[in-house]
Amino acid sequence: MNESKSNLERVRAIIRSQYFWGIVAIFLLLLINLIKDPSYLNLSYNPTTGAFVGNIIDILRAAAPILMIAVGVCLVIATGGIDLSVGSVMVVSGAVTMEFLSAANQPDSIGAAALAILLALLLSTVLGLVNGVLVAFVGLQPFITTLVMMLAGRGIAKVITEGQNTSATNEPVRWIANGYAFGLPVVFLIAVAVIVVVSIVVRKSALGLMIEAIGIDPKASRLAGLNRRGLLLTVYAISGLLAGIAGIFATASVMTVDVSRTGYQLELDAILAVVIGGTSLAGGKFSIGGAVIGALLIATLDKTVLFLGVPSSATPAFKAIVIIALCLLSSERVRSLFRQRRLTTPLTPKETVPS
Amino acid sequence: MVEAVAPAVEMVGMSLRFPGVHALDHVDFTLRSGEVHALMGENGAGKSTLIKVLTGAYPADDGELRVQGARRDFSSIAEAQAAGISAVYQDVDLCGNLSIAENVMLGNEVRSWRGIDWRRTRERAHATLSELGLSSLDLRTRLSDLSPAVQQLVAIGRATVVHPRVLVLDEPTSSLDDREVAMLFAVIRRLRDSGVAILFVSHFLEQVFAISDRMTILRNGRNVGVHPTHALDRAEVISIMMGKDLSTLRRLGSERVVHRREPAGLPVLRAEDLGRRGVFEPTKLELHRGEVVGFAGLRGSGRTELARLLTGVDRADSGETWIRDEPVVISTPRTALRHRIAFTAENRREEGVIGELSVRKNITLSLQALRGWTRPLSRRERDDIVERFIEELGIVPADPSVLVKNLSGGNQQKVLLARWLAVRPRVLVLDEPTRGMDISAKVDIQAHVAQLAAEGVSIVFISSEFEEVLRLSDRIVVVKDRRKIGEISNGPGLSVDSIVELIAADAGED
């Protein structure tokens, strides 16, 4: 009895590890796809383009924007806040890029591309800063602040493009989303690089510690002399910047910004990715690695839905079911419910003695 | 005739346990109709618990509660209210965005078949407030537009709408100034004269003596005395509250320390007229290098508030501050930190350590805040600092990666102390650093404080234990009813008794 219990504990400890179920879910989804089509995981090398081709590569490419916003939102959530505006900041960034490029009309110019990207990222960061100012200095609720920004952002994008879906041609920007380097999609490599940089900055500077501290206990952190406002400002700005990068990724693949669909509801994907990664919405301890797993899972899920041919009208429901199942599995309360049932079941017959 | 009638409230053998605490330990308590009865005791003595049992917020474990002679077992606040027991709490629990009339009548609106009859509801609100002598109030005023005192009166109006036989007033004067208190007392007397039994809880000793007819004193959950107010003097009340016989207090005082020295030269920190309305009266304060200044006063006397104003935790609304001869503005803990002024709060779990972070992170947090996020401590520096303080202060377990929430109170306090020592403070303000500790941990902390003073840190030491304050301090600032009532140089002649007498002798300004 005791031995089996300690084994159980051990298994439970593994299961409880933060993003264990996220990884399991990714493998399960891949397995389902593999059952439907045994060649699903095949990779082929295309010597003319110097690139690997396959479903996995597609997933990685699709994951890039979600990875960006998931990491940004992860930091915001760690401070005890939330950022609902990332999807809208994406469309603003995309709109700036496309509008600038279409006006510049220099299909091969790296300069134009760099300027467009710089402008887009600048505006995205400013939007993030606005969120930060409203939360940190004005003292508005993060939920309300970023909800307003979510609505305003799409409006700003429409103003920039005058309500049109703007297309542009620019080879360097296109290359970012569709090109290959070292056999892998450029967009994925950039995403990885950005995540590595953010992780290093957060974990090697004192930023991570401070974000955690203000997320866990704002009052005690204030008394410890932390600059809560400055930290909030930084974090919302980072989230805006990363959403800007995501917006460029999302629009560059088709070289069109669709003002009503680019980044639409992606904030929800980002939040889900963070939660799947084991970061509590209550703030405090956070895991960028977890958010990455979460983002990869969401990208896998999106591709699986397409691959299985789930009717587009049923897609949200399918996605919801998978995510709910995942959240339930990782919820402490549901687990303790199972535990309790296991404990009480043998007792019930005794208790129901007829009176 | 009064004696023939059953008392408004009678408790016999009332007991309530919380995990680890006997909050009420077989308390007998009687409250008569037509009296103002003060419930006295230091924080944690069981006053709030007794009130909560009386008003049905907590069920008692054991004991009997009789209201007007009838045995009662309240399982909810509503039941207690139905039995005629109303309460007004310290924090006004009214709705700021509703009118006076709405607040007074909330839950007791006059209804007709069409719903609430607003005209008659307002009439009843007016009638209720008139009984309290508040007929001049405009019923349509939004509550948030009123002063705290008037809000407090409206809260009493709300409690008396149901014509209670028992009215509980829990710290009703904590945010009021003298004039406003007088206004409130007029209302209380009027209610008392109409036969309502009033239970009055206040930290302000003078107010208790001004308004109450009898008092019950609690200590550690026990009833340690019921007296007519006029039969006791203030010193007696204090000594009963603290559980020390006056002669014992006298003896304890003579163990006086030798390290005392006269403050000389420019003070490290000087504050003139430091205060905040309703929190602490403007006060002058000087802290010298290597000096321990004790703040003595009962719990709730304002010593914590003064410390918090001094260190920028709460913002002062008057006064100026100098560090040596340089004027400074200390408006937040962060600016205090920049001037190397540190404050450890009384409730170390909520405002001190961060339980979910490790010992290592807790210790380095303020130093890191001082350096800024871009200049992280190297692993080596960090480990050096953490290890040094774990060793110097004897933090157990000596494992920097353990979460602070898993440490004992004494060790949490040491972690907090280490956090501030790591920034090499000029001024260190310690609010109840030894609270809830066993004697060895206490002595340990005291020894560290003495050591720090010897190293030149200027220290403010706050404790409910006057002996402790006496043993450590060079100078003692005595605080009562939210103001400084005196400052004494410590010396062989000084005893706990002298402080108690100073507090007792001060009869306030009214």
PDB file of C-alpha atoms in Angstrom, chain A residues 243-332:
ATOM      1  CA  ALA A 243       2.963  41.937 -30.932  1.00  0.00           C
ATOM      2  CA  GLY A 244       4.386  44.293 -33.544  1.00  0.00           C
ATOM      3  CA  ILE A 245       6.849  41.613 -34.637  1.00  0.00           C
ATOM      4  CA  ALA A 246       3.997  39.103 -34.753  1.00  0.00           C
ATOM      5  CA  GLY A 247       2.016  41.493 -36.924  1.00  0.00           C
ATOM      6  CA  ILE A 248       4.840  41.695 -39.440  1.00  0.00           C
ATOM      7  CA  PHE A 249       5.110  37.901 -39.467  1.00  0.00           C
ATOM      8  CA  ALA A 250       1.381  37.486 -40.001  1.00  0.00           C
ATOM      9  CA  THR A 251       1.066  39.984 -42.840  1.00  0.00           C
ATOM     10  CA  ALA A 252       4.350  39.286 -44.603  1.00  0.00           C
ATOM     11  CA  SER A 253       3.395  35.709 -45.489  1.00  0.00           C
ATOM     12  CA  VAL A 254       0.622  36.934 -47.789  1.00  0.00           C
ATOM     13  CA  MET A 255       1.959  40.501 -48.163  1.00  0.00           C
ATOM     14  CA  THR A 256      -1.513  41.780 -47.344  1.00  0.00           C
ATOM     15  CA  VAL A 257      -2.992  43.274 -44.238  1.00  0.00           C
ATOM     16  CA  ASP A 258      -6.586  42.272 -43.713  1.00  0.00           C
ATOM     17  CA  VAL A 259      -7.806  44.925 -41.285  1.00  0.00           C
ATOM     18  CA  SER A 260     -10.625  42.818 -39.958  1.00  0.00           C
ATOM     19  CA  ARG A 261      -8.889  39.421 -39.823  1.00  0.00           C
ATOM     20  CA  THR A 262      -5.171  39.916 -39.196  1.00  0.00           C
ATOM     21  CA  GLY A 263      -4.510  39.067 -35.580  1.00  0.00           C
ATOM     22  CA  TYR A 264      -8.209  38.639 -34.961  1.00  0.00           C
ATOM     23  CA  GLN A 265      -8.775  36.980 -31.569  1.00  0.00           C
ATOM     24  CA  LEU A 266      -5.141  35.999 -31.385  1.00  0.00           C
ATOM     25  CA  GLU A 267      -4.968  37.569 -27.911  1.00  0.00           C
ATOM     26  CA  LEU A 268      -7.048  34.633 -26.762  1.00  0.00           C
ATOM     27  CA  ASP A 269      -4.597  32.184 -28.303  1.00  0.00           C
ATOM     28  CA  ALA A 270      -1.785  33.997 -26.550  1.00  0.00           C
ATOM     29  CA  ILE A 271      -3.493  33.863 -23.167  1.00  0.00           C
ATOM     30  CA  LEU A 272      -4.268  30.183 -23.662  1.00  0.00           C
ATOM     31  CA  ALA A 273      -0.679  29.487 -24.585  1.00  0.00           C
ATOM     32  CA  VAL A 274       0.479  31.197 -21.393  1.00  0.00           C
ATOM     33  CA  VAL A 275      -1.981  29.309 -19.235  1.00  0.00           C
ATOM     34  CA  ILE A 276      -1.149  26.001 -20.856  1.00  0.00           C
ATOM     35  CA  GLY A 277       2.463  26.810 -20.085  1.00  0.00           C
ATOM     36  CA  GLY A 278       1.698  26.845 -16.400  1.00  0.00           C
ATOM     37  CA  THR A 279       1.781  30.571 -15.678  1.00  0.00           C
ATOM     38  CA  SER A 280      -1.006  31.495 -13.306  1.00  0.00           C
ATOM     39  CA  LEU A 281      -3.364  34.256 -14.369  1.00  0.00           C
ATOM     40  CA  ALA A 282      -3.053  35.500 -10.798  1.00  0.00           C
ATOM     41  CA  GLY A 283       0.476  36.644 -11.574  1.00  0.00           C
ATOM     42  CA  GLY A 284       3.803  35.816 -10.015  1.00  0.00           C
ATOM     43  CA  LYS A 285       5.965  32.940 -11.160  1.00  0.00           C
ATOM     44  CA  PHE A 286       6.063  32.694 -14.901  1.00  0.00           C
ATOM     45  CA  SER A 287       7.523  30.383 -17.476  1.00  0.00           C
ATOM     46  CA  ILE A 288       8.566  31.639 -20.885  1.00  0.00           C
ATOM     47  CA  GLY A 289       9.387  28.050 -21.837  1.00  0.00           C
ATOM     48  CA  GLY A 290       5.865  27.074 -20.898  1.00  0.00           C
ATOM     49  CA  ALA A 291       4.407  29.842 -23.027  1.00  0.00           C
ATOM     50  CA  VAL A 292       6.511  28.558 -25.942  1.00  0.00           C
ATOM     51  CA  ILE A 293       5.110  25.040 -25.499  1.00  0.00           C
ATOM     52  CA  GLY A 294       1.628  26.512 -25.291  1.00  0.00           C
ATOM     53  CA  ALA A 295       2.120  28.502 -28.476  1.00  0.00           C
ATOM     54  CA  LEU A 296       3.448  25.441 -30.301  1.00  0.00           C
ATOM     55  CA  LEU A 297       0.444  23.461 -29.119  1.00  0.00           C
ATOM     56  CA  ILE A 298      -1.958  26.072 -30.418  1.00  0.00           C
ATOM     57  CA  ALA A 299      -0.219  26.164 -33.787  1.00  0.00           C
ATOM     58  CA  THR A 300      -0.341  22.351 -33.940  1.00  0.00           C
ATOM     59  CA  LEU A 301      -4.002  22.420 -33.031  1.00  0.00           C
ATOM     60  CA  ASP A 302      -4.788  24.951 -35.770  1.00  0.00           C
ATOM     61  CA  LYS A 303      -3.008  22.860 -38.379  1.00  0.00           C
ATOM     62  CA  THR A 304      -4.643  19.660 -37.136  1.00  0.00           C
ATOM     63  CA  VAL A 305      -8.082  21.157 -37.415  1.00  0.00           C
ATOM     64  CA  LEU A 306      -7.329  22.048 -41.034  1.00  0.00           C
ATOM     65  CA  PHE A 307      -5.740  18.708 -41.755  1.00  0.00           C
ATOM     66  CA  LEU A 308      -8.591  16.674 -40.337  1.00  0.00           C
ATOM     67  CA  GLY A 309     -10.972  18.717 -42.429  1.00  0.00           C
ATOM     68  CA  VAL A 310     -13.076  19.789 -39.478  1.00  0.00           C
ATOM     69  CA  PRO A 311     -15.720  22.048 -41.030  1.00  0.00           C
ATOM     70  CA  SER A 312     -14.692  25.639 -40.529  1.00  0.00           C
ATOM     71  CA  SER A 313     -17.889  26.371 -38.649  1.00  0.00           C
ATOM     72  CA  ALA A 314     -16.997  23.704 -36.092  1.00  0.00           C
ATOM     73  CA  THR A 315     -13.371  24.736 -35.730  1.00  0.00           C
ATOM     74  CA  PRO A 316     -13.785  26.989 -32.696  1.00  0.00           C
ATOM     75  CA  ALA A 317     -15.773  24.308 -30.887  1.00  0.00           C
ATOM     76  CA  PHE A 318     -13.141  21.667 -31.615  1.00  0.00           C
ATOM     77  CA  LYS A 319     -10.421  23.961 -30.394  1.00  0.00           C
ATOM     78  CA  ALA A 320     -12.386  24.784 -27.295  1.00  0.00           C
ATOM     79  CA  ILE A 321     -12.866  21.122 -26.429  1.00  0.00           C
ATOM     80  CA  VAL A 322      -9.164  20.358 -26.666  1.00  0.00           C
ATOM     81  CA  ILE A 323      -8.225  23.372 -24.578  1.00  0.00           C
ATOM     82  CA  ILE A 324     -10.869  22.774 -21.920  1.00  0.00           C
ATOM     83  CA  ALA A 325      -9.700  19.186 -21.590  1.00  0.00           C
ATOM     84  CA  LEU A 326      -6.160  20.407 -21.162  1.00  0.00           C
ATOM     85  CA  CYS A 327      -7.081  23.001 -18.568  1.00  0.00           C
ATOM     86  CA  LEU A 328      -9.117  20.467 -16.642  1.00  0.00           C
ATOM     87  CA  LEU A 329      -6.226  18.021 -16.630  1.00  0.00           C
ATOM     88  CA  SER A 330      -3.868  20.614 -15.264  1.00  0.00           C
ATOM     89  CA  SER A 331      -6.336  22.037 -12.752  1.00  0.00           C
ATOM     90  CA  GLU A 332      -5.473  21.250  -9.192  1.00  0.00           C
TER      91      GLU A 332
END
